Amino acid sequence: MENKAEEAGMKLRGRVAIITGAGGGLGRSHALTLAGLGTKILVNDMNAEAADRVAREIAEAGGEAIGFAASVTDEARIAEMAARAMDAWGRIDILVNNAGILRDRSFAKMTMAEFREVVEVHLMGSAICTKAVWEIMREQRYGRVVMTTSSSGLFGNFGQANYGAAKMALVGLMQTLALEGE
C-alpha cells in the first residue's frame, strides 16, 4: 500500500488542483489529501473564511494553497478563480467539481425555484468551472476533471428529485467530456 501512495505522490507532486466546495466536508478532504501528495491547491468555497481556513491548514502542513471565495454559478468570478491559479502557478492540472447544496423536500412540496437552485449549483456550476479550465488543459495537453456524483442520481432518494436529477446529469456531462477530452 505504501508504494502506491508514493507512486501517486510522485505523479501529483507539483501539479495544480482547483477544488470547489472545499471549505469543509468532502471537498476539504479532497484538498488535504491532494495537498499531502504534493499538489498545489486552490481552495474554492462560497464562504471566504472557510476557504482561507483550509488553505491555511494546508500551508501549515507544508503545502501550497490559496483560498478563493466564489459561487460556482458566477461565471465572471470563476474565470477570475482560474486566472488566479494561473497567475500563482502557471497551470491548472486538476479540477474537482465538488461544490453542492441540498434543498431536500418531497417533489409534491418542492418549488421549481428549489429544483432550479440545486441543478444550477451542481450541474451548471460544474459546467461553468470546467469551461473555465478546459482550454488551459487542452493547451497543456494535460488535465483531469473529477465530478462528485451520488447514488441518488442513479437510484433516487426520497426528497431529492432535484439533487438526483442534477447528479445524474453530471454523469452524462462527465461521459461526454471524457470522449471530447481525449
PDB file of C-alpha atoms in Angstrom:
ATOM      1  CA  MET A   1       0.000   0.000   0.000  1.00  0.00           C
ATOM      2  CA  GLU A   2       2.809   2.401   0.823  1.00  0.00           C
ATOM      3  CA  ASN A   3       4.315   2.032  -2.659  1.00  0.00           C
ATOM      4  CA  LYS A   4       1.022   3.013  -4.303  1.00  0.00           C
ATOM      5  CA  ALA A   5       0.813   6.120  -2.138  1.00  0.00           C
ATOM      6  CA  GLU A   6       4.394   7.029  -3.006  1.00  0.00           C
ATOM      7  CA  GLU A   7       3.681   6.459  -6.694  1.00  0.00           C
ATOM      8  CA  ALA A   8       0.569   8.651  -6.523  1.00  0.00           C
ATOM      9  CA  GLY A   9       2.554  11.344  -4.730  1.00  0.00           C
ATOM     10  CA  MET A  10       5.227  11.278  -7.421  1.00  0.00           C
ATOM     11  CA  LYS A  11       2.578  11.728 -10.130  1.00  0.00           C
ATOM     12  CA  LEU A  12       0.844  14.565  -8.279  1.00  0.00           C
ATOM     13  CA  ARG A  13       3.839  16.447  -6.876  1.00  0.00           C
ATOM     14  CA  GLY A  14       3.905  19.928  -8.375  1.00  0.00           C
ATOM     15  CA  ARG A  15       0.503  19.588 -10.042  1.00  0.00           C
ATOM     16  CA  VAL A  16      -2.133  22.289  -9.516  1.00  0.00           C
ATOM     17  CA  ALA A  17      -5.704  21.497  -8.483  1.00  0.00           C
ATOM     18  CA  ILE A  18      -8.815  23.616  -8.078  1.00  0.00           C
ATOM     19  CA  ILE A  19     -11.319  22.048  -5.710  1.00  0.00           C
ATOM     20  CA  THR A  20     -14.773  23.590  -5.459  1.00  0.00           C
ATOM     21  CA  GLY A  21     -16.772  23.419  -2.260  1.00  0.00           C
ATOM     22  CA  ALA A  22     -13.536  22.715  -0.398  1.00  0.00           C
ATOM     23  CA  GLY A  23     -14.220  24.795   2.700  1.00  0.00           C
ATOM     24  CA  GLY A  24     -15.470  21.709   4.531  1.00  0.00           C
ATOM     25  CA  GLY A  25     -16.677  18.149   4.218  1.00  0.00           C
ATOM     26  CA  LEU A  26     -15.703  16.055   1.231  1.00  0.00           C
ATOM     27  CA  GLY A  27     -14.097  18.980  -0.616  1.00  0.00           C
ATOM     28  CA  ARG A  28     -11.831  19.696   2.338  1.00  0.00           C
ATOM     29  CA  SER A  29     -10.843  16.019   2.411  1.00  0.00           C
ATOM     30  CA  HIS A  30     -10.002  16.140  -1.296  1.00  0.00           C
ATOM     31  CA  ALA A  31      -7.914  19.280  -0.730  1.00  0.00           C
ATOM     32  CA  LEU A  32      -5.986  17.887   2.234  1.00  0.00           C
ATOM     33  CA  THR A  33      -5.342  14.545   0.508  1.00  0.00           C
ATOM     34  CA  LEU A  34      -4.095  16.084  -2.735  1.00  0.00           C
ATOM     35  CA  ALA A  35      -2.015  18.648  -0.854  1.00  0.00           C
ATOM     36  CA  GLY A  36      -0.466  15.838   1.165  1.00  0.00           C
ATOM     37  CA  LEU A  37       0.613  14.267  -2.136  1.00  0.00           C
ATOM     38  CA  GLY A  38       2.370  17.474  -3.189  1.00  0.00           C
ATOM     39  CA  THR A  39      -0.365  19.134  -5.233  1.00  0.00           C
ATOM     40  CA  LYS A  40      -0.798  22.918  -5.064  1.00  0.00           C
ATOM     41  CA  ILE A  41      -4.409  23.662  -4.190  1.00  0.00           C
ATOM     42  CA  LEU A  42      -6.800  26.485  -4.952  1.00  0.00           C
ATOM     43  CA  VAL A  43      -9.467  26.023  -2.278  1.00  0.00           C
ATOM     44  CA  ASN A  44     -12.811  27.320  -3.539  1.00  0.00           C
ATOM     45  CA  ASP A  45     -15.819  27.854  -1.340  1.00  0.00           C
ATOM     46  CA  MET A  46     -18.657  30.381  -1.174  1.00  0.00           C
ATOM     47  CA  ASN A  47     -17.530  31.127   2.369  1.00  0.00           C
ATOM     48  CA  ALA A  48     -14.245  33.077   2.238  1.00  0.00           C
ATOM     49  CA  GLU A  49     -13.425  32.271   5.860  1.00  0.00           C
ATOM     50  CA  ALA A  50     -13.839  28.519   5.253  1.00  0.00           C
ATOM     51  CA  ALA A  51     -11.744  28.605   2.060  1.00  0.00           C
ATOM     52  CA  ASP A  52      -8.972  30.564   3.779  1.00  0.00           C
ATOM     53  CA  ARG A  53      -9.051  28.270   6.824  1.00  0.00           C
ATOM     54  CA  VAL A  54      -8.483  25.162   4.666  1.00  0.00           C
ATOM     55  CA  ALA A  55      -5.761  26.977   2.679  1.00  0.00           C
ATOM     56  CA  ARG A  56      -4.015  27.874   5.966  1.00  0.00           C
ATOM     57  CA  GLU A  57      -4.353  24.286   7.173  1.00  0.00           C
ATOM     58  CA  ILE A  58      -2.606  23.094   4.011  1.00  0.00           C
ATOM     59  CA  ALA A  59       0.131  25.744   4.335  1.00  0.00           C
ATOM     60  CA  GLU A  60       0.715  24.883   7.995  1.00  0.00           C
ATOM     61  CA  ALA A  61       1.239  21.254   6.939  1.00  0.00           C
ATOM     62  CA  GLY A  62       3.897  22.368   4.448  1.00  0.00           C
ATOM     63  CA  GLY A  63       1.791  22.586   1.301  1.00  0.00           C
ATOM     64  CA  GLU A  64       0.860  25.428  -1.021  1.00  0.00           C
ATOM     65  CA  ALA A  65      -2.714  26.689  -1.156  1.00  0.00           C
ATOM     66  CA  ILE A  66      -4.817  29.718  -1.937  1.00  0.00           C
ATOM     67  CA  GLY A  67      -8.326  30.349  -0.674  1.00  0.00           C
ATOM     68  CA  PHE A  68     -10.776  31.783  -3.193  1.00  0.00           C
ATOM     69  CA  ALA A  69     -14.377  32.670  -2.375  1.00  0.00           C
ATOM     70  CA  ALA A  70     -16.852  32.400  -5.234  1.00  0.00           C
ATOM     71  CA  SER A  71     -20.114  30.761  -6.143  1.00  0.00           C
ATOM     72  CA  VAL A  72     -19.588  28.169  -8.866  1.00  0.00           C
ATOM     73  CA  THR A  73     -22.610  29.687 -10.622  1.00  0.00           C
ATOM     74  CA  ASP A  74     -20.882  33.070 -11.082  1.00  0.00           C
ATOM     75  CA  GLU A  75     -19.122  32.826 -14.451  1.00  0.00           C
ATOM     76  CA  ALA A  76     -17.099  36.024 -14.002  1.00  0.00           C
ATOM     77  CA  ARG A  77     -15.790  35.025 -10.560  1.00  0.00           C
ATOM     78  CA  ILE A  78     -14.984  31.508 -11.754  1.00  0.00           C
ATOM     79  CA  ALA A  79     -12.988  32.996 -14.646  1.00  0.00           C
ATOM     80  CA  GLU A  80     -11.141  35.097 -12.037  1.00  0.00           C
ATOM     81  CA  MET A  81     -10.563  31.935  -9.996  1.00  0.00           C
ATOM     82  CA  ALA A  82      -8.917  30.149 -12.940  1.00  0.00           C
ATOM     83  CA  ALA A  83      -6.856  33.271 -13.674  1.00  0.00           C
ATOM     84  CA  ARG A  84      -5.736  33.399 -10.010  1.00  0.00           C
ATOM     85  CA  ALA A  85      -4.469  29.811 -10.184  1.00  0.00           C
ATOM     86  CA  MET A  86      -2.697  30.546 -13.472  1.00  0.00           C
ATOM     87  CA  ASP A  87      -1.124  33.725 -12.054  1.00  0.00           C
ATOM     88  CA  ALA A  88       0.099  31.855  -8.984  1.00  0.00           C
ATOM     89  CA  TRP A  89       1.289  28.614 -10.548  1.00  0.00           C
ATOM     90  CA  GLY A  90       1.170  28.924 -14.342  1.00  0.00           C
ATOM     91  CA  ARG A  91      -1.011  25.862 -14.901  1.00  0.00           C
ATOM     92  CA  ILE A  92      -4.143  24.004 -13.834  1.00  0.00           C
ATOM     93  CA  ASP A  93      -3.912  20.222 -13.915  1.00  0.00           C
ATOM     94  CA  ILE A  94      -6.912  19.057 -11.914  1.00  0.00           C
ATOM     95  CA  LEU A  95     -10.423  20.347 -11.312  1.00  0.00           C
ATOM     96  CA  VAL A  96     -12.569  18.647  -8.709  1.00  0.00           C
ATOM     97  CA  ASN A  97     -16.191  19.759  -9.159  1.00  0.00           C
ATOM     98  CA  ASN A  98     -17.405  19.136  -5.638  1.00  0.00           C
ATOM     99  CA  ALA A  99     -19.488  22.220  -4.731  1.00  0.00           C
ATOM    100  CA  GLY A 100     -23.084  21.446  -3.943  1.00  0.00           C
ATOM    101  CA  ILE A 101     -26.172  22.309  -1.979  1.00  0.00           C
ATOM    102  CA  LEU A 102     -29.216  20.423  -0.759  1.00  0.00           C
ATOM    103  CA  ARG A 103     -32.809  21.594  -0.793  1.00  0.00           C
ATOM    104  CA  ASP A 104     -34.438  18.333   0.261  1.00  0.00           C
ATOM    105  CA  ARG A 105     -38.217  18.234   0.087  1.00  0.00           C
ATOM    106  CA  SER A 106     -40.663  15.802  -1.468  1.00  0.00           C
ATOM    107  CA  PHE A 107     -41.404  16.630  -5.090  1.00  0.00           C
ATOM    108  CA  ALA A 108     -45.023  17.454  -4.211  1.00  0.00           C
ATOM    109  CA  LYS A 109     -43.825  20.170  -1.831  1.00  0.00           C
ATOM    110  CA  MET A 110     -40.725  21.292  -3.756  1.00  0.00           C
ATOM    111  CA  THR A 111     -40.873  24.590  -5.590  1.00  0.00           C
ATOM    112  CA  MET A 112     -39.418  24.929  -9.067  1.00  0.00           C
ATOM    113  CA  ALA A 113     -37.080  27.547  -7.603  1.00  0.00           C
ATOM    114  CA  GLU A 114     -35.704  24.898  -5.200  1.00  0.00           C
ATOM    115  CA  PHE A 115     -35.356  22.451  -8.085  1.00  0.00           C
ATOM    116  CA  ARG A 116     -33.553  25.003 -10.277  1.00  0.00           C
ATOM    117  CA  GLU A 117     -31.247  26.164  -7.472  1.00  0.00           C
ATOM    118  CA  VAL A 118     -29.861  22.657  -6.912  1.00  0.00           C
ATOM    119  CA  VAL A 119     -29.487  21.952 -10.639  1.00  0.00           C
ATOM    120  CA  GLU A 120     -27.828  25.359 -11.091  1.00  0.00           C
ATOM    121  CA  VAL A 121     -25.170  24.692  -8.448  1.00  0.00           C
ATOM    122  CA  HIS A 122     -24.440  21.026  -9.141  1.00  0.00           C
ATOM    123  CA  LEU A 123     -24.793  20.833 -12.922  1.00  0.00           C
ATOM    124  CA  MET A 124     -24.320  24.366 -14.215  1.00  0.00           C
ATOM    125  CA  GLY A 125     -21.664  25.135 -11.591  1.00  0.00           C
ATOM    126  CA  SER A 126     -19.672  22.107 -12.730  1.00  0.00           C
ATOM    127  CA  ALA A 127     -20.087  23.116 -16.376  1.00  0.00           C
ATOM    128  CA  ILE A 128     -19.016  26.703 -15.630  1.00  0.00           C
ATOM    129  CA  CYS A 129     -15.924  25.601 -13.680  1.00  0.00           C
ATOM    130  CA  THR A 130     -14.982  23.029 -16.299  1.00  0.00           C
ATOM    131  CA  LYS A 131     -15.382  25.553 -19.124  1.00  0.00           C
ATOM    132  CA  ALA A 132     -13.098  27.964 -17.220  1.00  0.00           C
ATOM    133  CA  VAL A 133     -10.213  25.450 -17.238  1.00  0.00           C
ATOM    134  CA  TRP A 134     -10.940  23.445 -20.397  1.00  0.00           C
ATOM    135  CA  GLU A 135      -8.821  25.459 -22.862  1.00  0.00           C
ATOM    136  CA  ILE A 136      -5.976  25.706 -20.350  1.00  0.00           C
ATOM    137  CA  MET A 137      -5.920  21.920 -20.034  1.00  0.00           C
ATOM    138  CA  ARG A 138      -6.201  21.461 -23.815  1.00  0.00           C
ATOM    139  CA  GLU A 139      -3.257  23.808 -24.415  1.00  0.00           C
ATOM    140  CA  GLN A 140      -1.205  21.969 -21.768  1.00  0.00           C
ATOM    141  CA  ARG A 141      -2.275  18.678 -23.350  1.00  0.00           C
ATOM    142  CA  TYR A 142      -2.941  17.500 -19.806  1.00  0.00           C
ATOM    143  CA  GLY A 143      -5.812  17.806 -17.387  1.00  0.00           C
ATOM    144  CA  ARG A 144      -8.117  15.837 -15.134  1.00  0.00           C
ATOM    145  CA  VAL A 145     -11.705  16.798 -14.309  1.00  0.00           C
ATOM    146  CA  VAL A 146     -13.462  14.999 -11.467  1.00  0.00           C
ATOM    147  CA  MET A 147     -17.199  15.243 -10.857  1.00  0.00           C
ATOM    148  CA  THR A 148     -18.669  14.469  -7.440  1.00  0.00           C
ATOM    149  CA  THR A 149     -21.833  12.489  -8.069  1.00  0.00           C
ATOM    150  CA  SER A 150     -24.162  10.432  -5.908  1.00  0.00           C
ATOM    151  CA  SER A 151     -26.103   7.198  -5.886  1.00  0.00           C
ATOM    152  CA  SER A 152     -29.176   9.460  -5.555  1.00  0.00           C
ATOM    153  CA  GLY A 153     -28.775  10.153  -9.265  1.00  0.00           C
ATOM    154  CA  LEU A 154     -28.822   6.511 -10.223  1.00  0.00           C
ATOM    155  CA  PHE A 155     -31.204   5.040  -7.662  1.00  0.00           C
ATOM    156  CA  GLY A 156     -33.144   8.055  -6.393  1.00  0.00           C
ATOM    157  CA  ASN A 157     -33.673   9.122  -2.810  1.00  0.00           C
ATOM    158  CA  PHE A 158     -36.880  10.367  -1.216  1.00  0.00           C
ATOM    159  CA  GLY A 159     -36.965  14.159  -1.127  1.00  0.00           C
ATOM    160  CA  GLN A 160     -34.106  14.572  -3.583  1.00  0.00           C
ATOM    161  CA  ALA A 161     -35.679  14.823  -7.038  1.00  0.00           C
ATOM    162  CA  ASN A 162     -33.654  17.984  -7.682  1.00  0.00           C
ATOM    163  CA  TYR A 163     -30.388  16.562  -6.332  1.00  0.00           C
ATOM    164  CA  GLY A 164     -30.818  13.175  -8.035  1.00  0.00           C
ATOM    165  CA  ALA A 165     -31.561  14.812 -11.388  1.00  0.00           C
ATOM    166  CA  ALA A 166     -28.527  17.100 -11.096  1.00  0.00           C
ATOM    167  CA  LYS A 167     -26.196  14.269 -10.098  1.00  0.00           C
ATOM    168  CA  MET A 168     -27.340  12.015 -12.940  1.00  0.00           C
ATOM    169  CA  ALA A 169     -26.911  14.903 -15.384  1.00  0.00           C
ATOM    170  CA  LEU A 170     -23.308  15.196 -14.172  1.00  0.00           C
ATOM    171  CA  VAL A 171     -22.723  11.602 -15.247  1.00  0.00           C
ATOM    172  CA  GLY A 172     -23.808  12.469 -18.792  1.00  0.00           C
ATOM    173  CA  LEU A 173     -21.622  15.579 -18.798  1.00  0.00           C
ATOM    174  CA  MET A 174     -18.660  13.602 -17.469  1.00  0.00           C
ATOM    175  CA  GLN A 175     -19.041  10.826 -20.057  1.00  0.00           C
ATOM    176  CA  THR A 176     -19.201  13.313 -22.923  1.00  0.00           C
ATOM    177  CA  LEU A 177     -16.239  15.347 -21.678  1.00  0.00           C
ATOM    178  CA  ALA A 178     -14.196  12.164 -21.344  1.00  0.00           C
ATOM    179  CA  LEU A 179     -14.768  11.491 -25.059  1.00  0.00           C
ATOM    180  CA  GLU A 180     -14.116  15.066 -26.131  1.00  0.00           C
ATOM    181  CA  GLY A 181     -11.106  15.468 -23.855  1.00  0.00           C
ATOM    182  CA  GLU A 182      -9.233  12.535 -25.373  1.00  0.00           C
TER     183      GLU A 182
END
